[in-house]
PDB file of N, CA and C in Angstrom:
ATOM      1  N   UNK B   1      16.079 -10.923   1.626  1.00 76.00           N
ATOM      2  CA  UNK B   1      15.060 -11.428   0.726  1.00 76.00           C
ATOM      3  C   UNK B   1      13.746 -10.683   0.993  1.00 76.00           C
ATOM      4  N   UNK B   2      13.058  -9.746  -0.164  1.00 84.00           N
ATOM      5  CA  UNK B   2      11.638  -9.290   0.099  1.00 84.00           C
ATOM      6  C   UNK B   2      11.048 -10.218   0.594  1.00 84.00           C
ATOM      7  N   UNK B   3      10.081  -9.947   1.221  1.00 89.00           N
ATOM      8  CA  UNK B   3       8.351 -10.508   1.945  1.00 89.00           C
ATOM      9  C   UNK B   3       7.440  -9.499   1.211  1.00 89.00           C
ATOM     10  N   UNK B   4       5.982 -10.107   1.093  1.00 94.00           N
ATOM     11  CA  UNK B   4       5.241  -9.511   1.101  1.00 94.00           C
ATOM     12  C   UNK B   4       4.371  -8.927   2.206  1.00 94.00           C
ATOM     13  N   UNK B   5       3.907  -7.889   2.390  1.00 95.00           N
ATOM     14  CA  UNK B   5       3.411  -7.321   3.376  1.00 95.00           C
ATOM     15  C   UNK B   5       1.972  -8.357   3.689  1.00 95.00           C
ATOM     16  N   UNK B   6       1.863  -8.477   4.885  1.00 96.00           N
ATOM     17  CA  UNK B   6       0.169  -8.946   5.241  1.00 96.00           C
ATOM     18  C   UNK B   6      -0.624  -8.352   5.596  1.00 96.00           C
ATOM     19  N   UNK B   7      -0.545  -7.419   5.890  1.00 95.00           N
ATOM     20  CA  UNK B   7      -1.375  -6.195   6.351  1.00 95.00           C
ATOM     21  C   UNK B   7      -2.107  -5.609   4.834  1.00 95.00           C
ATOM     22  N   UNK B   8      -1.802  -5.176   4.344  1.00 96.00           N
ATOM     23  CA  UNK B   8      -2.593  -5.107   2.586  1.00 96.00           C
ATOM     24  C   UNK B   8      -2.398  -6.442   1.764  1.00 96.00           C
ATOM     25  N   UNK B   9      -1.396  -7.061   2.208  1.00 95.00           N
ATOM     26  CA  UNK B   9      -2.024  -8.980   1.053  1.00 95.00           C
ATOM     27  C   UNK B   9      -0.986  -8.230  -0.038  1.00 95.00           C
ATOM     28  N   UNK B  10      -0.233  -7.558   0.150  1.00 95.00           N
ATOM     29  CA  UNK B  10       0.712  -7.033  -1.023  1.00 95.00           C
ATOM     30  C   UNK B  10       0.461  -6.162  -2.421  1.00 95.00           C
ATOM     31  N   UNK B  11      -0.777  -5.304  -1.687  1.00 96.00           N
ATOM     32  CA  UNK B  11      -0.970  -4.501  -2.660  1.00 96.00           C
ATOM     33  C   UNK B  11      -0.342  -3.240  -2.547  1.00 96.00           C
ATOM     34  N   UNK B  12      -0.099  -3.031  -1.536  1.00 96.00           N
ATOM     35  CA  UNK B  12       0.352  -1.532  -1.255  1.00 96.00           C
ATOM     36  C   UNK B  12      -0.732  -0.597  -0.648  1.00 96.00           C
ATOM     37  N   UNK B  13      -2.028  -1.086  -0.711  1.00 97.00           N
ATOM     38  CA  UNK B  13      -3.254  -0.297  -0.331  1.00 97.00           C
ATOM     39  C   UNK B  13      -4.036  -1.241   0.962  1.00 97.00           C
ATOM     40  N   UNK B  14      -4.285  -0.431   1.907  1.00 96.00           N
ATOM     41  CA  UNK B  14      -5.693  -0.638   2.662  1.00 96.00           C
ATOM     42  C   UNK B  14      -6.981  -0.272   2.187  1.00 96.00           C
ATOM     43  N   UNK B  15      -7.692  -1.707   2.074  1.00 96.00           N
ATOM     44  CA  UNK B  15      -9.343  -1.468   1.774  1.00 96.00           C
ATOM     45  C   UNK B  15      -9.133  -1.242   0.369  1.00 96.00           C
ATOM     46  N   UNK B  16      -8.562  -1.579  -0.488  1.00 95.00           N
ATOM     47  CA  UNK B  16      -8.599  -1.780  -1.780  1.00 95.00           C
ATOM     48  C   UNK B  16      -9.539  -2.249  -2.460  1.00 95.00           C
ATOM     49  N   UNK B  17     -10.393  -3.203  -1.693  1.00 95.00           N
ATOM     50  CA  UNK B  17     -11.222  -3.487  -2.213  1.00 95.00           C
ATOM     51  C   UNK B  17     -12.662  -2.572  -2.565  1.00 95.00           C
ATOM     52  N   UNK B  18     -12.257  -1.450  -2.313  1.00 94.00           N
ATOM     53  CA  UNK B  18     -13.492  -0.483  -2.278  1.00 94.00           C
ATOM     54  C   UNK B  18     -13.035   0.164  -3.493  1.00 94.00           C
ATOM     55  N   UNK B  19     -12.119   0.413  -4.051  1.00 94.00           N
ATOM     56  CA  UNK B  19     -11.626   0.534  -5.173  1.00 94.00           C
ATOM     57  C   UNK B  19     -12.802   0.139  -6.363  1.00 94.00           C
ATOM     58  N   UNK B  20     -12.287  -1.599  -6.535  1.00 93.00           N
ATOM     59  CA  UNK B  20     -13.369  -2.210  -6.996  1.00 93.00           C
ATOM     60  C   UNK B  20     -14.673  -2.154  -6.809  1.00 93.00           C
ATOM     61  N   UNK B  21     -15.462  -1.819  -5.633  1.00 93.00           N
ATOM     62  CA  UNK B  21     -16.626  -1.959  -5.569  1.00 93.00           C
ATOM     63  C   UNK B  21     -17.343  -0.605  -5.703  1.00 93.00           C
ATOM     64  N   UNK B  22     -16.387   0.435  -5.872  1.00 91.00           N
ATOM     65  CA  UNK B  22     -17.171   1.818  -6.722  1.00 91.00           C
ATOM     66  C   UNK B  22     -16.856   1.763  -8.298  1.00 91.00           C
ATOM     67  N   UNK B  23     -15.711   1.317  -8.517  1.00 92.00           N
ATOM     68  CA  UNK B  23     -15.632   1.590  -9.826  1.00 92.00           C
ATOM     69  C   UNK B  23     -15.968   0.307 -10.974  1.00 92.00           C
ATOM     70  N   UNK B  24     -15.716  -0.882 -10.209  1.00 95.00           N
ATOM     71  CA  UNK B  24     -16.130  -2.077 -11.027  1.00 95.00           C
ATOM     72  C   UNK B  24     -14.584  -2.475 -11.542  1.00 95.00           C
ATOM     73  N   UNK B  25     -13.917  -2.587 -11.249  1.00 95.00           N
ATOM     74  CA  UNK B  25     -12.342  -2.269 -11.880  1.00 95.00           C
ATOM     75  C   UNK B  25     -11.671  -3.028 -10.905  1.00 95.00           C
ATOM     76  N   UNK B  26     -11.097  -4.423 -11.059  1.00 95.00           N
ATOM     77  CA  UNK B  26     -10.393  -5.130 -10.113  1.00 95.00           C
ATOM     78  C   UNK B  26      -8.883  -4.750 -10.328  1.00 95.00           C
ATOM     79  N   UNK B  27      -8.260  -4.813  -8.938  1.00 94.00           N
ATOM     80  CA  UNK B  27      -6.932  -4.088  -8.635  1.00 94.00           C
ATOM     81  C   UNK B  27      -5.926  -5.280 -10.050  1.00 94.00           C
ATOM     82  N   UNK B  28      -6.005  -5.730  -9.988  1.00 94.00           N
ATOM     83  CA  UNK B  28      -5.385  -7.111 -10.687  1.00 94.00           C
ATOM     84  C   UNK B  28      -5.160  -7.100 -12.040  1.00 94.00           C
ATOM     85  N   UNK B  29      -6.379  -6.236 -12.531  1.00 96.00           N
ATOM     86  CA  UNK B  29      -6.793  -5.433 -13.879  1.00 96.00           C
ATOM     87  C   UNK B  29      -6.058  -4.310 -14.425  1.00 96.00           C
ATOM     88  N   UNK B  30      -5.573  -3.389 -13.897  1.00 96.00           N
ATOM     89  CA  UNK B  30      -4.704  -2.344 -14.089  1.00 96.00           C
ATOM     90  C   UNK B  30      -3.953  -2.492 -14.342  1.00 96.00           C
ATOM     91  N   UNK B  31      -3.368  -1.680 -15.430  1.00 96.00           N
ATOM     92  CA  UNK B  31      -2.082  -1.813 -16.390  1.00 96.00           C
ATOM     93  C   UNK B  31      -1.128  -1.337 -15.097  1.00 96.00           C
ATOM     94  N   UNK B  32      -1.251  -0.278 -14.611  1.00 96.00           N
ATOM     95  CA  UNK B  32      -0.397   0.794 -13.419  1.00 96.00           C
ATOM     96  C   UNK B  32      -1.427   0.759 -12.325  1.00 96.00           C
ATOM     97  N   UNK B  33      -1.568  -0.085 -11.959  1.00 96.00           N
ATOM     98  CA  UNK B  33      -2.415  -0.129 -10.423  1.00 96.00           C
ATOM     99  C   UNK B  33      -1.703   0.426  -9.448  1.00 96.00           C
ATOM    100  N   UNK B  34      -1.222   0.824  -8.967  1.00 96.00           N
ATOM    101  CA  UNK B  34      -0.741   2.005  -7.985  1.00 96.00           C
ATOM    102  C   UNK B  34      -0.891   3.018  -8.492  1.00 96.00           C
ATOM    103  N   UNK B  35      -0.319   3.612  -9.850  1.00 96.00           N
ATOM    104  CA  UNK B  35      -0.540   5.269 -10.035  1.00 96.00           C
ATOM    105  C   UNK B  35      -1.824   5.376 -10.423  1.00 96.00           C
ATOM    106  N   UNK B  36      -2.847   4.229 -10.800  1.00 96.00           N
ATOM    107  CA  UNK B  36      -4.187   4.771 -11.304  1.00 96.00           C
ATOM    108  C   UNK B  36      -4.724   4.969 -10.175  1.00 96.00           C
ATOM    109  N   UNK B  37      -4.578   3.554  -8.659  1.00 95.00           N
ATOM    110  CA  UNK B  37      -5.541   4.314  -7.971  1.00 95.00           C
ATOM    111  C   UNK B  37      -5.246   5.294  -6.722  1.00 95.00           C
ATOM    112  N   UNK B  38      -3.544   5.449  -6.724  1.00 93.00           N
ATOM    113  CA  UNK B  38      -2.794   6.910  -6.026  1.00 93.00           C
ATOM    114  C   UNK B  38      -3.760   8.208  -7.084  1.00 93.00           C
ATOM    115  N   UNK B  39      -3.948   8.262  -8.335  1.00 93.00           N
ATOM    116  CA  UNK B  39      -4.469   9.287  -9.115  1.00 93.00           C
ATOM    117  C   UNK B  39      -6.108   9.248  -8.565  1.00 93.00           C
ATOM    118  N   UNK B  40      -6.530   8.310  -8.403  1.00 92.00           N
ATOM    119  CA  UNK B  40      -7.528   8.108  -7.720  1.00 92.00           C
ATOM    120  C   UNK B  40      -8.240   8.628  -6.447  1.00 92.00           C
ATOM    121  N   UNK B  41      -7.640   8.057  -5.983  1.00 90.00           N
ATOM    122  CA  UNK B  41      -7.749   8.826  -4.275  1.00 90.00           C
ATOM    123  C   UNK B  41      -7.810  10.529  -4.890  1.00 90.00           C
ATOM    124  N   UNK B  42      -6.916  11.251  -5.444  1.00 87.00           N
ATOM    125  CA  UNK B  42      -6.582  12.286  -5.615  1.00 87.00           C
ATOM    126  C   UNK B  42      -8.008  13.262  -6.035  1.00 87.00           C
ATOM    127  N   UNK B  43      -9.106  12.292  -6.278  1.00 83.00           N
ATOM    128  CA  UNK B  43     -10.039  12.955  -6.770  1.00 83.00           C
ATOM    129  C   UNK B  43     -11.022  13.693  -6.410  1.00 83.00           C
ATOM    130  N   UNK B  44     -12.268  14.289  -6.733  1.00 71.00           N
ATOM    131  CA  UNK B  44     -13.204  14.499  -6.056  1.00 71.00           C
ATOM    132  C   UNK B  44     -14.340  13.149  -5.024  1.00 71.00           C
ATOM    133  N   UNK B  45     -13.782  11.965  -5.803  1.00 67.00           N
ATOM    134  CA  UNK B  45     -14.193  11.034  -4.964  1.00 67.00           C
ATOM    135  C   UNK B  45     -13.654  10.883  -3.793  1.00 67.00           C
ATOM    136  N   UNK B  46     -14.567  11.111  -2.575  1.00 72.00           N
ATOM    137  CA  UNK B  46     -14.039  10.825  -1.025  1.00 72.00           C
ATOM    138  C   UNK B  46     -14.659   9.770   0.028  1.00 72.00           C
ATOM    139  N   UNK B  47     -15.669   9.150  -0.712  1.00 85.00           N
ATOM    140  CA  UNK B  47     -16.847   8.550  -0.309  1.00 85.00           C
ATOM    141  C   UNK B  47     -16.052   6.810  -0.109  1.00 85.00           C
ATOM    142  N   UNK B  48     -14.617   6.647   0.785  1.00 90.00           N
ATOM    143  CA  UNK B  48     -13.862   5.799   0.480  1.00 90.00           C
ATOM    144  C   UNK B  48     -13.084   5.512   1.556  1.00 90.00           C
ATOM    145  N   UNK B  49     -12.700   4.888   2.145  1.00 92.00           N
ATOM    146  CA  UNK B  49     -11.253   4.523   3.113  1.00 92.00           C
ATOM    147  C   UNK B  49     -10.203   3.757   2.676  1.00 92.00           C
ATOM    148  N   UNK B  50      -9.755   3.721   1.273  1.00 94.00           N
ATOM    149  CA  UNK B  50      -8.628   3.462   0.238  1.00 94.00           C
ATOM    150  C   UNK B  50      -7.354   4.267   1.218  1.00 94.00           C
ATOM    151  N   UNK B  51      -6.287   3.485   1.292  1.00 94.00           N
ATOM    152  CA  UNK B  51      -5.004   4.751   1.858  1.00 94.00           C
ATOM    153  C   UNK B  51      -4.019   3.923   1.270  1.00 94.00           C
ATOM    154  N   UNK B  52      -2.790   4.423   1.593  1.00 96.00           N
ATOM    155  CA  UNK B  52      -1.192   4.147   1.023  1.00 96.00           C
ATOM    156  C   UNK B  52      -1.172   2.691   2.234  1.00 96.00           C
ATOM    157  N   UNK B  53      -0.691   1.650   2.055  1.00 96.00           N
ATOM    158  CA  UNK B  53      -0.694   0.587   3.466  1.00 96.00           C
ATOM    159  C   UNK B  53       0.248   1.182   4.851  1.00 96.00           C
ATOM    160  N   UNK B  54      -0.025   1.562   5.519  1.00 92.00           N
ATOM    161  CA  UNK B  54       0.495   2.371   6.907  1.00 92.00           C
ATOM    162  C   UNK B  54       2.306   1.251   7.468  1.00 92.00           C
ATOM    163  N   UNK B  55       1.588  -0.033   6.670  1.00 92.00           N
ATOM    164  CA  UNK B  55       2.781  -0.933   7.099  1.00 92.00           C
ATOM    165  C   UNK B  55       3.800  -0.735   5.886  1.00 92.00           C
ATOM    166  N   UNK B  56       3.655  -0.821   4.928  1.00 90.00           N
ATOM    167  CA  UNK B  56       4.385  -0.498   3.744  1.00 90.00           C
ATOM    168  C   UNK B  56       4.962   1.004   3.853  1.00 90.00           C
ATOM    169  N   UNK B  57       4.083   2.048   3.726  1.00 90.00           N
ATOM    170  CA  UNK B  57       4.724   3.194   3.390  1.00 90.00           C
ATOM    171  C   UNK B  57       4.134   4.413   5.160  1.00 90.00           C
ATOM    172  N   UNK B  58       3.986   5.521   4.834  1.00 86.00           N
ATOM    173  CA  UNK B  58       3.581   6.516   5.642  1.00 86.00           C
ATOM    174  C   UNK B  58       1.758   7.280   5.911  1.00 86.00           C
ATOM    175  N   UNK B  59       1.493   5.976   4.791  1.00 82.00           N
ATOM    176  CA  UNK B  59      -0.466   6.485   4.789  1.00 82.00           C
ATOM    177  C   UNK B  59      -0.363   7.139   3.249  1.00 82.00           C
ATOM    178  N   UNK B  60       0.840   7.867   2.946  1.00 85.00           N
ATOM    179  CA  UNK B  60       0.501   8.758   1.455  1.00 85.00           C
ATOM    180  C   UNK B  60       1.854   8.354   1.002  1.00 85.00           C
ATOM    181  N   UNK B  61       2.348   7.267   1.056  1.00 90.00           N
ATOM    182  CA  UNK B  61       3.636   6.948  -0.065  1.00 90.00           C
ATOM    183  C   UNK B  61       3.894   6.045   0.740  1.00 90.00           C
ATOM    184  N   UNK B  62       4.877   5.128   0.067  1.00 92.00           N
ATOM    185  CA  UNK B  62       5.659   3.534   0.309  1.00 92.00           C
ATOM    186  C   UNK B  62       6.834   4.082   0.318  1.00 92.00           C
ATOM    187  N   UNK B  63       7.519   3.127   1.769  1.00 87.00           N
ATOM    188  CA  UNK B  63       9.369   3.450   1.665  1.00 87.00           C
ATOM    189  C   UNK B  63       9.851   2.600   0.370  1.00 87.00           C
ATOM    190  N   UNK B  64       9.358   2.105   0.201  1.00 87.00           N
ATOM    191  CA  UNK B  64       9.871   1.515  -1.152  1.00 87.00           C
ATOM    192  C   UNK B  64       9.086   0.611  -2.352  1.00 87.00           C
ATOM    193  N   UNK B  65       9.259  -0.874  -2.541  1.00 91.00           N
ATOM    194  CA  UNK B  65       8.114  -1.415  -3.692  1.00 91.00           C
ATOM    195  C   UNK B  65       6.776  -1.693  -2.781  1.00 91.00           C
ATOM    196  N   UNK B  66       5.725  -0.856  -3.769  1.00 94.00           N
ATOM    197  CA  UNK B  66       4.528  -1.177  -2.620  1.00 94.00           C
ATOM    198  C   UNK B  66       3.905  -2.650  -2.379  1.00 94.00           C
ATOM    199  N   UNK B  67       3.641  -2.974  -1.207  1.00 94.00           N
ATOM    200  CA  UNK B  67       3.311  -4.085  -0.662  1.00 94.00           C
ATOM    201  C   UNK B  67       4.228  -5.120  -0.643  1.00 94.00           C
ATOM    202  N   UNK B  68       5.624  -4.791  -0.437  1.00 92.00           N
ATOM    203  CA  UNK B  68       6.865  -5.330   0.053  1.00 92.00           C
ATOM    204  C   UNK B  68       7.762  -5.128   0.417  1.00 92.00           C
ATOM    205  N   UNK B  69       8.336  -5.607   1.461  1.00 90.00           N
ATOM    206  CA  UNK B  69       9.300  -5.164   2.890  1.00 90.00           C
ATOM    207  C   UNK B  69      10.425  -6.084   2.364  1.00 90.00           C
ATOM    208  N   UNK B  70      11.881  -5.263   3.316  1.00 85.00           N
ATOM    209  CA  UNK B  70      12.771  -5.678   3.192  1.00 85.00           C
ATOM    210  C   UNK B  70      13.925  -5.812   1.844  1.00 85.00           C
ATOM    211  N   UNK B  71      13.787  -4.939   0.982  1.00 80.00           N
ATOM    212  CA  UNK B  71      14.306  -4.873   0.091  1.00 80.00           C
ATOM    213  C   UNK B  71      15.183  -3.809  -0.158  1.00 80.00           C
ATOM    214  N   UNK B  72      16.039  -3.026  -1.140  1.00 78.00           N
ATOM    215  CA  UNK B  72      17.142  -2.085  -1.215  1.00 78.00           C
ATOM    216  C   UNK B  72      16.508  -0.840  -0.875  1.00 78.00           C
ATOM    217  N   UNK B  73      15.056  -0.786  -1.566  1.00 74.00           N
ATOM    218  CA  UNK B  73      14.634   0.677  -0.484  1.00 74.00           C
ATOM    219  C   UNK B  73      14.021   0.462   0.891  1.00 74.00           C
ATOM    220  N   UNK B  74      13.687  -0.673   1.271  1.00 72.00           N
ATOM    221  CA  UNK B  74      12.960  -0.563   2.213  1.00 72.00           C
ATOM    222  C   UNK B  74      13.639  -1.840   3.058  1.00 72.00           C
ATOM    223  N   UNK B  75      15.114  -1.079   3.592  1.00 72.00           N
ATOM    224  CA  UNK B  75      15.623  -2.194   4.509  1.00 72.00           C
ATOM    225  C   UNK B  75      15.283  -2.684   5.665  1.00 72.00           C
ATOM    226  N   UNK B  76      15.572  -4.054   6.026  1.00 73.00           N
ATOM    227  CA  UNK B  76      15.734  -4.512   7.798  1.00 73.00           C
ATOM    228  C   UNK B  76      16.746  -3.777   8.300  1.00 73.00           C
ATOM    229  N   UNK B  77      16.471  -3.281   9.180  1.00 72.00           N
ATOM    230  CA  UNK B  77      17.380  -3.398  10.312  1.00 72.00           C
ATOM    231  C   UNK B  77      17.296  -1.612  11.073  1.00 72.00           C
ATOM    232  N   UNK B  78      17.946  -1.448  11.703  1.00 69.00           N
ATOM    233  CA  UNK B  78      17.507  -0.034  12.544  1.00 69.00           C
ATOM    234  C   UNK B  78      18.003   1.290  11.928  1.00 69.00           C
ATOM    235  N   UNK B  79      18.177   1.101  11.036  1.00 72.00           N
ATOM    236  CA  UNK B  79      18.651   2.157  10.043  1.00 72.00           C
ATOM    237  C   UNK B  79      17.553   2.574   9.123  1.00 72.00           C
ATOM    238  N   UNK B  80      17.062   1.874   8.791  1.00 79.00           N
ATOM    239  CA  UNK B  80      15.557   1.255   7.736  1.00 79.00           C
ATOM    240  C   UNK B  80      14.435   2.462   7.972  1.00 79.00           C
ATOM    241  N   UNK B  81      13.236   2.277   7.521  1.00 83.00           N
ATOM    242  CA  UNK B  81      12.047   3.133   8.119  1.00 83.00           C
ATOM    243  C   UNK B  81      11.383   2.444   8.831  1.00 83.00           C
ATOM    244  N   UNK B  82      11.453   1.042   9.534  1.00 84.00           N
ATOM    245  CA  UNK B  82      11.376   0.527  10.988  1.00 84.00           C
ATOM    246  C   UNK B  82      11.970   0.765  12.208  1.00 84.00           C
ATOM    247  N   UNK B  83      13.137   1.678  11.999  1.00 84.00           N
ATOM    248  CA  UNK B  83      13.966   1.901  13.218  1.00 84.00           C
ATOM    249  C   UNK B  83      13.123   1.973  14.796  1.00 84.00           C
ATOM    250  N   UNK B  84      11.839   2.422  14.541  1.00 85.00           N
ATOM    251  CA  UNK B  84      11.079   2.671  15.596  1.00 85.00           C
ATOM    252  C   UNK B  84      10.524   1.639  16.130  1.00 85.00           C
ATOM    253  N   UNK B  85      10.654   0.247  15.511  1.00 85.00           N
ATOM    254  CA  UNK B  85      10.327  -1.412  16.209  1.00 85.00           C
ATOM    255  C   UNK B  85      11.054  -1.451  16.315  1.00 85.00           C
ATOM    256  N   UNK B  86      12.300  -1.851  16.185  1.00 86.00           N
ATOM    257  CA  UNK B  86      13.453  -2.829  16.200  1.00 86.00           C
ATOM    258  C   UNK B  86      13.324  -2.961  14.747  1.00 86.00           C
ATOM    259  N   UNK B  87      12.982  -2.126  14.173  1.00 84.00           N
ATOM    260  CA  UNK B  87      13.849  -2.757  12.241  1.00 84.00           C
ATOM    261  C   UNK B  87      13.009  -3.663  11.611  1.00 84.00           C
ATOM    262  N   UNK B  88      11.960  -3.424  12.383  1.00 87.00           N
ATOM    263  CA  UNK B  88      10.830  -4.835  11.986  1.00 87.00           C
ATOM    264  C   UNK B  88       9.427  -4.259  11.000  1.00 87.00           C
ATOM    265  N   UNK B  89       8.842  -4.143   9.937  1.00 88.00           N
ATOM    266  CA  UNK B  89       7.690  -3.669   9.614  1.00 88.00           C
ATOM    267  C   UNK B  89       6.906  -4.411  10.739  1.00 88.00           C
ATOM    268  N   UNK B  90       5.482  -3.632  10.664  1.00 88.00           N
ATOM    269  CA  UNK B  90       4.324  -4.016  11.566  1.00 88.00           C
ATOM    270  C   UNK B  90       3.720  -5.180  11.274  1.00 88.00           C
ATOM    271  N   UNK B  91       4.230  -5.636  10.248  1.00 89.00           N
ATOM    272  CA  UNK B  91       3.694  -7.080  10.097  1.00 89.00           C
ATOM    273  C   UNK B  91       4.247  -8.350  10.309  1.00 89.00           C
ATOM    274  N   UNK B  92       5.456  -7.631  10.554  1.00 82.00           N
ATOM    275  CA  UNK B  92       6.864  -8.745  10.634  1.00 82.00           C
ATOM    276  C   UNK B  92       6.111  -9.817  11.563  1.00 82.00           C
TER     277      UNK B  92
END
């Protein structure tokens, strides 16, 4: 059964909220909120500490649905992209 991650609150992003507070644009609001603000980051804007959630994915991509663990891409167990806890995301 997915969980949601606690470490981003299940967005898929750390500090997301800075998102909003440069652009005025709540995450909640976005038609494609991941690829607008993955396209985002991508920009000349750097003035930010927005990243991929380190518990979810690798800092620049998600093992699987962002801001949730335990599912067909992003399994439990030591096979998974937790193998390096015990199979556990960092939030487990």
């Amino acid at each position: 059964m997915p969980t949601n991650c606690t470490r981003c609150e299940g967005t898929g992003f750390l500090n997301v909220n800075q998102y909003t507070e440069i652009t005025g644009i709540d995450f909640y609001e976005l038609a494609d909120p991941h690829a607008t603000i993955l396209e985002w980051m991508k920009g000349d804007f750097w003035d930010h500490d927005v990243q991929v959630c380190d518990c979810c994915g690798d800092g620049e991509d998600w093992y699987g649905t962002p801001g949730e663990h335990y599912n067909e891409s992003d399994p439990y167990g030591s096979g998974g992209p937790y193998a390096y806890n015990g199979g556990l995301c960092e939030c487990h």
